PDB file of C-alpha atoms in Angstrom:
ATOM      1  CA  UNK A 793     -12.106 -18.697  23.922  1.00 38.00           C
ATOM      2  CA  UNK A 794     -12.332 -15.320  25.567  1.00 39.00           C
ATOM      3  CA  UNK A 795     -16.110 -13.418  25.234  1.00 39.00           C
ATOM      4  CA  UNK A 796     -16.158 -10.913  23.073  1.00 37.00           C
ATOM      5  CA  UNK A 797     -15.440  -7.183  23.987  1.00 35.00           C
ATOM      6  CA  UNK A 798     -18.624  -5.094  23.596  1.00 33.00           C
ATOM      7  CA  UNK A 799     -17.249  -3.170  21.235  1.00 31.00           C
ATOM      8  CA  UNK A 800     -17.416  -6.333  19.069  1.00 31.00           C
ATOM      9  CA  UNK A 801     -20.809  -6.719  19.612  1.00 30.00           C
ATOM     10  CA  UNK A 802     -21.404  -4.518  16.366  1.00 34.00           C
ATOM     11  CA  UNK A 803     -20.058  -6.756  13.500  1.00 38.00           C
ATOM     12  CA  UNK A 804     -21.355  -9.656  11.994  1.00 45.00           C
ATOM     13  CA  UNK A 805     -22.572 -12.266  14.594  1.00 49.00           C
ATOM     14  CA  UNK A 806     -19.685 -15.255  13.353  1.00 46.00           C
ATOM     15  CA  UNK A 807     -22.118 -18.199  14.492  1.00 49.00           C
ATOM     16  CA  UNK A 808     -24.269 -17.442  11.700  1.00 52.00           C
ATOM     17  CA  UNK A 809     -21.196 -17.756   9.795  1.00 47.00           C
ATOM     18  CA  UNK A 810     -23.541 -16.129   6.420  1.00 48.00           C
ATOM     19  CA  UNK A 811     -21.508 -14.477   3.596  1.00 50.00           C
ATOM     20  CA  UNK A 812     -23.470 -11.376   3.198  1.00 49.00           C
ATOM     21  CA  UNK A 813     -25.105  -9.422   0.735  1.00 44.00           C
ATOM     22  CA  UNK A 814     -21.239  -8.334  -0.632  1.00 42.00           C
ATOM     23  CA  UNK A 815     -20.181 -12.201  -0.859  1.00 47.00           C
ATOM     24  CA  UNK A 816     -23.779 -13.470  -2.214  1.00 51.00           C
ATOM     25  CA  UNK A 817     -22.945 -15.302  -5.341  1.00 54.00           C
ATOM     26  CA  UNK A 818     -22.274 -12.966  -8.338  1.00 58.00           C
ATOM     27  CA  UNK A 819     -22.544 -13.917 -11.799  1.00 62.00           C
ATOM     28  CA  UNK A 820     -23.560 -17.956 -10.937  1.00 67.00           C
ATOM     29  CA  UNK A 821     -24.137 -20.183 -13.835  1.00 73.00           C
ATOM     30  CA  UNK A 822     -24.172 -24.095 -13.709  1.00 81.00           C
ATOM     31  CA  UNK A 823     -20.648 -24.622 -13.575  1.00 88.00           C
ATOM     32  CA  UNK A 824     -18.717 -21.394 -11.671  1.00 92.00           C
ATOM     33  CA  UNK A 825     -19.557 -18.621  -9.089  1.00 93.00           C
ATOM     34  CA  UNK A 826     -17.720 -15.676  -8.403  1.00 93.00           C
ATOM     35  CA  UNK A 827     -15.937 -14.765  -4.615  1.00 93.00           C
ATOM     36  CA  UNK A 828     -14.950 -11.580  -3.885  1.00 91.00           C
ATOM     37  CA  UNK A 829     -12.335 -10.917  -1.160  1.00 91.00           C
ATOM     38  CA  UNK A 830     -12.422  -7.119  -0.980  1.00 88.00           C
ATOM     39  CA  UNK A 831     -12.157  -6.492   2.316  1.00 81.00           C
ATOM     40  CA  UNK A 832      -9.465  -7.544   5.585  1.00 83.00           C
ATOM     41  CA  UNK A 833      -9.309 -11.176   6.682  1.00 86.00           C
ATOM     42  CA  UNK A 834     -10.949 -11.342   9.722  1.00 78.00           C
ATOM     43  CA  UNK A 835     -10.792 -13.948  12.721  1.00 65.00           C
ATOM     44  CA  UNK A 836     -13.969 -16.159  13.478  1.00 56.00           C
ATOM     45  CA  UNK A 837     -13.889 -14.744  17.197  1.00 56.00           C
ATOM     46  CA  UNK A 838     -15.147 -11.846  16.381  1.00 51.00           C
ATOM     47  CA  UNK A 839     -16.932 -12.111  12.861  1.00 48.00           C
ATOM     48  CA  UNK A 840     -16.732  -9.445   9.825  1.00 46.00           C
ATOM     49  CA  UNK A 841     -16.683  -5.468  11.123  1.00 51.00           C
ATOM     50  CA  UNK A 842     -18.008  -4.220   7.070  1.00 56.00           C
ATOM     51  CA  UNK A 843     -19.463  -6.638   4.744  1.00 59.00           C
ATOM     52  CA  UNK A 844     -16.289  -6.825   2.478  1.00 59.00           C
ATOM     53  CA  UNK A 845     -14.466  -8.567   5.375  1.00 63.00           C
ATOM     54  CA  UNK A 846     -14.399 -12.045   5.376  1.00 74.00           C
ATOM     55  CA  UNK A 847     -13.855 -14.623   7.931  1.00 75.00           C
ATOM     56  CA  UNK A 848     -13.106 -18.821   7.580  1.00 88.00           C
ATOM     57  CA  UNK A 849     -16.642 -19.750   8.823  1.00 88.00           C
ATOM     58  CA  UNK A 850     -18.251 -17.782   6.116  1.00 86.00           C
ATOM     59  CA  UNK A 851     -16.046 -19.152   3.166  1.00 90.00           C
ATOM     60  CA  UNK A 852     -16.563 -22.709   4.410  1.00 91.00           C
ATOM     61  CA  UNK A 853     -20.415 -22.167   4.348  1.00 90.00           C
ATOM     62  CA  UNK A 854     -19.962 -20.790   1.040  1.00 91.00           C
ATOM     63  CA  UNK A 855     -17.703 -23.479  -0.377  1.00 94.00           C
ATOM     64  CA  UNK A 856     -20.609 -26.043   0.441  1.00 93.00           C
ATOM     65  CA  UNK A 857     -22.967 -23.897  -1.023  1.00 91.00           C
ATOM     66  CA  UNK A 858     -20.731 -23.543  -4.234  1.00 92.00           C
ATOM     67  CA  UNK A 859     -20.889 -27.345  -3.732  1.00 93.00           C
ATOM     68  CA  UNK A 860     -17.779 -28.177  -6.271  1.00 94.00           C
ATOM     69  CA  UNK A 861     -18.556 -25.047  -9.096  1.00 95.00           C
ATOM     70  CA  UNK A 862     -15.876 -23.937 -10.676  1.00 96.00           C
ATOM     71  CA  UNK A 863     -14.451 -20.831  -8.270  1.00 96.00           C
ATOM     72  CA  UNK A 864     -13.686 -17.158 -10.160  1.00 96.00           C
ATOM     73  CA  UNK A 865     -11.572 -15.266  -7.194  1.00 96.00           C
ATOM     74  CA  UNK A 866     -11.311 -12.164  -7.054  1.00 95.00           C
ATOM     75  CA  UNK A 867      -8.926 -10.151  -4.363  1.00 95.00           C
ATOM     76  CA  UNK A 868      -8.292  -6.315  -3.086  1.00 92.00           C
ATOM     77  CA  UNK A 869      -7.434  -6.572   0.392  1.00 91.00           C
ATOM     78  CA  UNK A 870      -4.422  -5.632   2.328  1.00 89.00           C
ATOM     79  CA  UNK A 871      -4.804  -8.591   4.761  1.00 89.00           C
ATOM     80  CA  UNK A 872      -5.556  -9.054   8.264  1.00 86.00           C
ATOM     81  CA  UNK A 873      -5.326 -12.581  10.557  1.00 86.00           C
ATOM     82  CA  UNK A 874      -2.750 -14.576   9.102  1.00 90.00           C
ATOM     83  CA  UNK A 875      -4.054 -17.508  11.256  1.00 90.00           C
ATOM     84  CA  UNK A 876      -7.635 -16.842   9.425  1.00 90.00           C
ATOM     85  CA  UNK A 877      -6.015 -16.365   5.626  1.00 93.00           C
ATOM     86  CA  UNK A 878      -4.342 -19.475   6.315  1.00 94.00           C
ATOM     87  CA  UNK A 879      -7.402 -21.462   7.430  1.00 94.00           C
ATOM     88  CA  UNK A 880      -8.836 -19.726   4.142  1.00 95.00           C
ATOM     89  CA  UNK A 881      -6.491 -20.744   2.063  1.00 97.00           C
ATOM     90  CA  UNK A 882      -6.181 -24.306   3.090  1.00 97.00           C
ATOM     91  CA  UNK A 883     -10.583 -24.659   2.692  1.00 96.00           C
ATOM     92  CA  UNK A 884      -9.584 -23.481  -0.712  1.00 97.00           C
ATOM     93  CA  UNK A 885      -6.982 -26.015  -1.724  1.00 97.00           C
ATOM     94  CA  UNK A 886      -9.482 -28.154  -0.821  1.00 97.00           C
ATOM     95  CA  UNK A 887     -12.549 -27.043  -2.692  1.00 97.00           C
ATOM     96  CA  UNK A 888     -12.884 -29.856  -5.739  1.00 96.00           C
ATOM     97  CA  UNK A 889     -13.956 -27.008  -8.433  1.00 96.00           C
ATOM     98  CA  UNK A 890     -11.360 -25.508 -10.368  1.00 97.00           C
ATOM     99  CA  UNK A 891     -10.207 -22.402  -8.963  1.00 98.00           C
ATOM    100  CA  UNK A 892      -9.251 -19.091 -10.986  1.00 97.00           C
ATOM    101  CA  UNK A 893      -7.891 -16.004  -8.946  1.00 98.00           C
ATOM    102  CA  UNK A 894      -7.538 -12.304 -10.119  1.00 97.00           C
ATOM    103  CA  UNK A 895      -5.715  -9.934  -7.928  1.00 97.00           C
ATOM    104  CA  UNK A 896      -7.779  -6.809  -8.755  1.00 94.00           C
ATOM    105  CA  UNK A 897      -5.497  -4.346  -7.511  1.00 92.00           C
ATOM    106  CA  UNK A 898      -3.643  -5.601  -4.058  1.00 93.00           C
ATOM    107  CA  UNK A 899      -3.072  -8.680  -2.359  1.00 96.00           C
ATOM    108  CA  UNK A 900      -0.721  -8.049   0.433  1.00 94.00           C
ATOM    109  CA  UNK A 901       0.155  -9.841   3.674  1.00 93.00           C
ATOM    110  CA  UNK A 902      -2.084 -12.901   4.183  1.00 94.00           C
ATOM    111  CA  UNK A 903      -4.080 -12.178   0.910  1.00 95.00           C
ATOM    112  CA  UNK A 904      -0.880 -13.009  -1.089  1.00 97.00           C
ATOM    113  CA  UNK A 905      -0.949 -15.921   0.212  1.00 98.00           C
ATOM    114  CA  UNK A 906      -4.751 -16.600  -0.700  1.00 98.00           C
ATOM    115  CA  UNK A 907      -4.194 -15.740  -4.311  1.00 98.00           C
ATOM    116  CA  UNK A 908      -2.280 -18.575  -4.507  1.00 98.00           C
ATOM    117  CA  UNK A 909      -4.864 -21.122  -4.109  1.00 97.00           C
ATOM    118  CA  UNK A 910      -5.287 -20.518  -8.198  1.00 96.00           C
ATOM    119  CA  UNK A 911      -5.466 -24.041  -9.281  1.00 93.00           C
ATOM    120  CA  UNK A 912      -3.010 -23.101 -12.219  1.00 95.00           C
ATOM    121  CA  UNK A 913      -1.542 -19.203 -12.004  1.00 96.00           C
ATOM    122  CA  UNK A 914      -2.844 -16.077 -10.414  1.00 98.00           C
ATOM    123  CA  UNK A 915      -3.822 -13.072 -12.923  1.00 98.00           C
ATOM    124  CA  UNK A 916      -1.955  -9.711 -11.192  1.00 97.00           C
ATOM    125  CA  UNK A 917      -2.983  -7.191 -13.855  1.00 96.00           C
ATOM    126  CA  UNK A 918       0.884  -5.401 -14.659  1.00 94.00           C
ATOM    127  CA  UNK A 919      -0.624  -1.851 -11.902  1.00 93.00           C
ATOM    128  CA  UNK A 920      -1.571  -4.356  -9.332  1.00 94.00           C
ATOM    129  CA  UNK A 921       0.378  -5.589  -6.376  1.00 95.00           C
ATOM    130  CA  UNK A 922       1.669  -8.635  -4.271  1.00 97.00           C
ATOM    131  CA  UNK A 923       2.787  -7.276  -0.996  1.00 95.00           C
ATOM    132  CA  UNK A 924       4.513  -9.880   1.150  1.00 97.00           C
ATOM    133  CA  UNK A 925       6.315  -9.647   4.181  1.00 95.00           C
ATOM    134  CA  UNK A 926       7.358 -11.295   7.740  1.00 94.00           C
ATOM    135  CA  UNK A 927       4.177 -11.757   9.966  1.00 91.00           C
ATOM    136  CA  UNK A 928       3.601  -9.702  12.857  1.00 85.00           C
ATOM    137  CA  UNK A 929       1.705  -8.976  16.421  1.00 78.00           C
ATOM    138  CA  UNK A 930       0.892  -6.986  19.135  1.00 75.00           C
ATOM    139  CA  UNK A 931       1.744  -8.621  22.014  1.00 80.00           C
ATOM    140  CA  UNK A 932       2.574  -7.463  25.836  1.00 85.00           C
ATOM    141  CA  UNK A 933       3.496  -9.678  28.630  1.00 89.00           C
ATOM    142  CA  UNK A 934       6.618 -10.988  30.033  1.00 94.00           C
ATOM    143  CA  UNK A 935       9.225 -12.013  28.567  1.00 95.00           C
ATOM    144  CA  UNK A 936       8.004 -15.877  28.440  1.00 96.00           C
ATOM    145  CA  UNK A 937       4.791 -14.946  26.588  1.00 93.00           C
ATOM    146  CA  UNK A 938       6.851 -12.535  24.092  1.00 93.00           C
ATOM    147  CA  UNK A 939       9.116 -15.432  23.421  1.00 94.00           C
ATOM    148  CA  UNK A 940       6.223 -17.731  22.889  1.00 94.00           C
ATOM    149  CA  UNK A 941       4.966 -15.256  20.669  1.00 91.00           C
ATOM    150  CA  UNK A 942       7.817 -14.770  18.669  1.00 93.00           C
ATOM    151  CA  UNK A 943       8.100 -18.567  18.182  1.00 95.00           C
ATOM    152  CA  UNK A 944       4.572 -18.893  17.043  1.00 92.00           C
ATOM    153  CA  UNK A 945       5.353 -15.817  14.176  1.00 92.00           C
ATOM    154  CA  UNK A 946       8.206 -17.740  13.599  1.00 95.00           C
ATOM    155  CA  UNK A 947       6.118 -20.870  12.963  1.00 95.00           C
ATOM    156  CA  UNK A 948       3.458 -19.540  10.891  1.00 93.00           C
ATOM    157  CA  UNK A 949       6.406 -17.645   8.592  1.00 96.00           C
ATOM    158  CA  UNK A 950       7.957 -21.010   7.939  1.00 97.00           C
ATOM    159  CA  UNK A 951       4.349 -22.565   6.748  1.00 96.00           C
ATOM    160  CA  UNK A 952       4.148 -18.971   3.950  1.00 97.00           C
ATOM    161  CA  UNK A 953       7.217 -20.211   2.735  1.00 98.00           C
ATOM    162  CA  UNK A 954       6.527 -24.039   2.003  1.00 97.00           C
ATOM    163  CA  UNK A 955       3.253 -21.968   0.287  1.00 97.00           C
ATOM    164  CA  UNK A 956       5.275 -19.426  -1.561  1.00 98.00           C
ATOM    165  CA  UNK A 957       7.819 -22.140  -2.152  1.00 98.00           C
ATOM    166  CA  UNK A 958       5.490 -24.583  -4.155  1.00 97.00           C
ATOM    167  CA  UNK A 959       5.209 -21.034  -6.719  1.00 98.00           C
ATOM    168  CA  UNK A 960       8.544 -20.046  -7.071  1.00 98.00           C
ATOM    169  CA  UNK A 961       9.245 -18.972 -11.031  1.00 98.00           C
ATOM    170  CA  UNK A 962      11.516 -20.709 -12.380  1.00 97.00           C
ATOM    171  CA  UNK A 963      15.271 -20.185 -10.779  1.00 97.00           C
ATOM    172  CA  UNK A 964      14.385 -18.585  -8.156  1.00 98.00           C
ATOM    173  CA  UNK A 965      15.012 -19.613  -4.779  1.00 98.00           C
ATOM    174  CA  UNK A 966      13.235 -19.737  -1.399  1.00 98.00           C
ATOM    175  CA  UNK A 967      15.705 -17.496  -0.001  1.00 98.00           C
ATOM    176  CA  UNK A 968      15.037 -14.860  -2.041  1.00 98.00           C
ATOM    177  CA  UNK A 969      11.942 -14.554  -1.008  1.00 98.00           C
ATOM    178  CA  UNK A 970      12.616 -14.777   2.715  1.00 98.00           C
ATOM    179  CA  UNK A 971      14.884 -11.810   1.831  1.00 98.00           C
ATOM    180  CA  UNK A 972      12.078 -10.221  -0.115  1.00 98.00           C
ATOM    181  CA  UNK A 973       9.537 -10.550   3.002  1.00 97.00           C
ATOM    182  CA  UNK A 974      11.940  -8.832   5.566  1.00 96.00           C
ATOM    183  CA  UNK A 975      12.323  -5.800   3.720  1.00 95.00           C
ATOM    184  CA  UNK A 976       8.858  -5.645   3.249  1.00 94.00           C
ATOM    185  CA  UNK A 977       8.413  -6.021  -0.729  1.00 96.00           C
ATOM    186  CA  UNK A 978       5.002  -4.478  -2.791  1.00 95.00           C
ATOM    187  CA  UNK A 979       5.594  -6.354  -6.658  1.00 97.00           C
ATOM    188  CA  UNK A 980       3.537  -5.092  -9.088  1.00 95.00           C
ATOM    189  CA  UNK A 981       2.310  -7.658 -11.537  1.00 97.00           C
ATOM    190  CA  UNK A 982       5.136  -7.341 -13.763  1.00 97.00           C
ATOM    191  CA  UNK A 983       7.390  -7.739 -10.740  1.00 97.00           C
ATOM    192  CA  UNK A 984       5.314 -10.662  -9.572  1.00 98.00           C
ATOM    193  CA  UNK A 985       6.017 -12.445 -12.442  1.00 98.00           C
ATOM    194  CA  UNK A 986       9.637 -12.552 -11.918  1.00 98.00           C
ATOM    195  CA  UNK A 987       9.827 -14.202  -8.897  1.00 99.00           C
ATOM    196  CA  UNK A 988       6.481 -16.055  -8.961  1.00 98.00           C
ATOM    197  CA  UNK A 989       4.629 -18.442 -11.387  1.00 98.00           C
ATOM    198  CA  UNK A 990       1.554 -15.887 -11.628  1.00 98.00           C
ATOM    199  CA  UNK A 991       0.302 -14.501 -14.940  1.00 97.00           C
ATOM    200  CA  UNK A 992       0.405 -10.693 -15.995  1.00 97.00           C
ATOM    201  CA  UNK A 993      -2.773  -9.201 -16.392  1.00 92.00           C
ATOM    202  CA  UNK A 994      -3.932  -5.831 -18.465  1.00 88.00           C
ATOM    203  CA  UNK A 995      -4.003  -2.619 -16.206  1.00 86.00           C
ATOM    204  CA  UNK A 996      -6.828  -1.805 -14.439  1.00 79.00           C
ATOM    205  CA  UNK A 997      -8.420   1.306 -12.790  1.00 71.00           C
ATOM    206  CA  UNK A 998      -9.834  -0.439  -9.397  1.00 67.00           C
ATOM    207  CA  UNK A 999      -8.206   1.434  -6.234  1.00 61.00           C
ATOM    208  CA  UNK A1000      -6.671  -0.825  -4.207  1.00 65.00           C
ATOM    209  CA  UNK A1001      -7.603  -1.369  -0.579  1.00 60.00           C
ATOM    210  CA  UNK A1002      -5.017   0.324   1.697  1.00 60.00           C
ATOM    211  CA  UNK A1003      -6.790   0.961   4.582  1.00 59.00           C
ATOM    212  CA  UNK A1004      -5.135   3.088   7.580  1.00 54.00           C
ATOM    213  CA  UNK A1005      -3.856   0.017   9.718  1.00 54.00           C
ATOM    214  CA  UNK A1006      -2.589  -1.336   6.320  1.00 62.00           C
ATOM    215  CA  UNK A1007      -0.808   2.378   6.963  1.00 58.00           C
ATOM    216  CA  UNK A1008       0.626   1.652  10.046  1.00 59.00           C
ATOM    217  CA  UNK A1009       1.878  -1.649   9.978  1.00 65.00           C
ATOM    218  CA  UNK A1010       3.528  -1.449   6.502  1.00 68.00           C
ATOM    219  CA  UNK A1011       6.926   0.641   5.980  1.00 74.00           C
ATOM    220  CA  UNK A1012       6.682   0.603   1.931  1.00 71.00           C
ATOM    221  CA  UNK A1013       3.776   0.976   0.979  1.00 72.00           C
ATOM    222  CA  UNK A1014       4.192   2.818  -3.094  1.00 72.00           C
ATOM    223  CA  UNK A1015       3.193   6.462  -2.852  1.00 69.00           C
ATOM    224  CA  UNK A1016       0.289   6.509  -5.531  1.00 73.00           C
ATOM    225  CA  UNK A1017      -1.775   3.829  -3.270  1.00 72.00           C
ATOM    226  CA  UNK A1018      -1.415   6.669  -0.419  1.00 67.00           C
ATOM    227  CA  UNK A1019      -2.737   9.368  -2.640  1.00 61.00           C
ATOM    228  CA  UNK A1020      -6.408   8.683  -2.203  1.00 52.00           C
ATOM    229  CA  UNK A1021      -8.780   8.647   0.138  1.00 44.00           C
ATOM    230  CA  UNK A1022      -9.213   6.011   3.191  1.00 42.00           C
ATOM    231  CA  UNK A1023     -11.703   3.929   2.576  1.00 43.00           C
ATOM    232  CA  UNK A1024     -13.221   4.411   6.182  1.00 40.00           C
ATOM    233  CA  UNK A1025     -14.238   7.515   8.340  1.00 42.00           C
ATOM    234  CA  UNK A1026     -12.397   8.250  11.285  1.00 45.00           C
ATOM    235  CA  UNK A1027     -14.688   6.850  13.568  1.00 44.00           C
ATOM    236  CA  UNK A1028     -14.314   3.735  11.736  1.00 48.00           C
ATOM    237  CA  UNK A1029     -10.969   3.848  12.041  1.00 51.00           C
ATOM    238  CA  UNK A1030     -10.771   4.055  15.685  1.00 53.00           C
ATOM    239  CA  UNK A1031     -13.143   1.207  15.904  1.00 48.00           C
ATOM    240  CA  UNK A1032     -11.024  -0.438  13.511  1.00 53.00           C
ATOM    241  CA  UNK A1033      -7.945  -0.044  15.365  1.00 55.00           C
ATOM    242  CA  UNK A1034      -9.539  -0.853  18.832  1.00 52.00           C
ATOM    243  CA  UNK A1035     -10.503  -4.331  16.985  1.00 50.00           C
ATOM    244  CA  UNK A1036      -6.791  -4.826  15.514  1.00 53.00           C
ATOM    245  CA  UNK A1037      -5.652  -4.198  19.090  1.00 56.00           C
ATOM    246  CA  UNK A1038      -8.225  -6.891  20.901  1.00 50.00           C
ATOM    247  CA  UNK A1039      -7.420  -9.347  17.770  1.00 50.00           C
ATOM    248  CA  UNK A1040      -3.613  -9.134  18.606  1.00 52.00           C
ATOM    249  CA  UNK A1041      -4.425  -9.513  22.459  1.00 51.00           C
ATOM    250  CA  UNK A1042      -6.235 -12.396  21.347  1.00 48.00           C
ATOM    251  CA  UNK A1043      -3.563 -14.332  19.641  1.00 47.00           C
ATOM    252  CA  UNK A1044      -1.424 -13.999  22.716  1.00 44.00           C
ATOM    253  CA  UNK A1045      -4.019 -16.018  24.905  1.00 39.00           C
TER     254      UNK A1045
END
């Protein structure tokens, strides 16, 4: 594993591997916890950059401090590793306590793909969204290493669709959603619904999380999530992109 940039230096130190003050439990009693994803899915490498991110070190830490609670899941993010979502995902398919998920206003790219660790049927309230779509990287190198990277995207799409697959709404087909991912697709929760065993939630008024690289990687993203404010100051977003850019360099390694 390659040492970390200096510019990396700055987030959360990942071999502590602690949740933070945003991920400390919320509303524990003796049977359920809350878990908030409200930030970008981050790799272990190089730990959380703000304490909404989360990485798969943390949430395993937190899991055995859960130890077996019943889980209340709660999502706004726009994404980040799919390598790290997936890891994510997997600890929580695991986890022996019941687990309940409520998309809060987005779960797009790798997210999706967390909310459906729901032991039963994700909640998307009906102005929410899914936002799936076909994984992608940075990558330079020759053409060897762009092949090899363009296999691995093309392994890690096939394991989202065994995932999506095993949620399909009734009578609809795999390929469908294959077809949904290439163009790019943002459901809302009433969308959702129709090609997707999730349930339809009431509207809410939480903003959801489109932060600029969100912006830049994503072609369709519905006008009134543009219409605000970033969440992050420019400096923050240079930092931010600089990170994206060493996390895709990464993968290629």
């Amino acid at each position: 594993m390659p040492k970390a940039p200096s510019i990396l230096r700055l987030c959360k130190d990942p071999a502590k591997a602690t949740v933070g003050k945003f991920y400390e439990f919320k509303n524990a009693t003796d049977t359920s916890v809350d878990l908030y994803f409200y930030g970008d899915i981050v790799s272990d490498w190089w730990g959380a950059w703000q304490e909404e991110d989360q990485y798969p070190e943390a949430i395993k830490n937190f899991l055995a401090e859960a130890g077996g609670k019943d889980l209340n899941i709660y999502i706004n993010s726009g994404g980040g590793s799919v390598f790290a979502g997936i890891a994510i995902y997997n600890m929580l398919k695991r986890y022996t306590g019941k687990k309940t998920v409520y998309v809060d206003a987005l779960a797009g790219s790798i997210a999706s793909v967390i909310a459906f660790a729901d032991s039963d049927m994700p909640t998307i309230p009906s102005n929410a969204y899914l936002m799936i779509h076909k994984p992608w990287a940075v990558c330079d190198g020759n053409a060897t290493e762009l092949r090899k990277m363009a296999d691995t995207l093309d392994a890690v799409e096939s394991g989202i669709w065994a995932i999506y697959e095993e949620h399909l709404a009734e009578g609809v087909t795999i390929e469908t959603i294959k077809e949904l991912m290439e163009a790019e697709t943002w459901l809302n929760g009433t969308q959702a619904a129709q090609y997707f065993r999730v349930k339809v939630g009431e509207e809410n008024t939480i903003a959801a999380a489109v932060q600029d690289y969100t912006k830049f990687y994503c072609h369709n993203v519905p006008q009134k999530l543009l219409s605000g404010e970033a969440h992050a100051g420019q400096q923050d977003r240079e930092k931010r992109n600089k990170i994206i850019e060493l996390t895709m360099a990464h993968m290629g390694q």
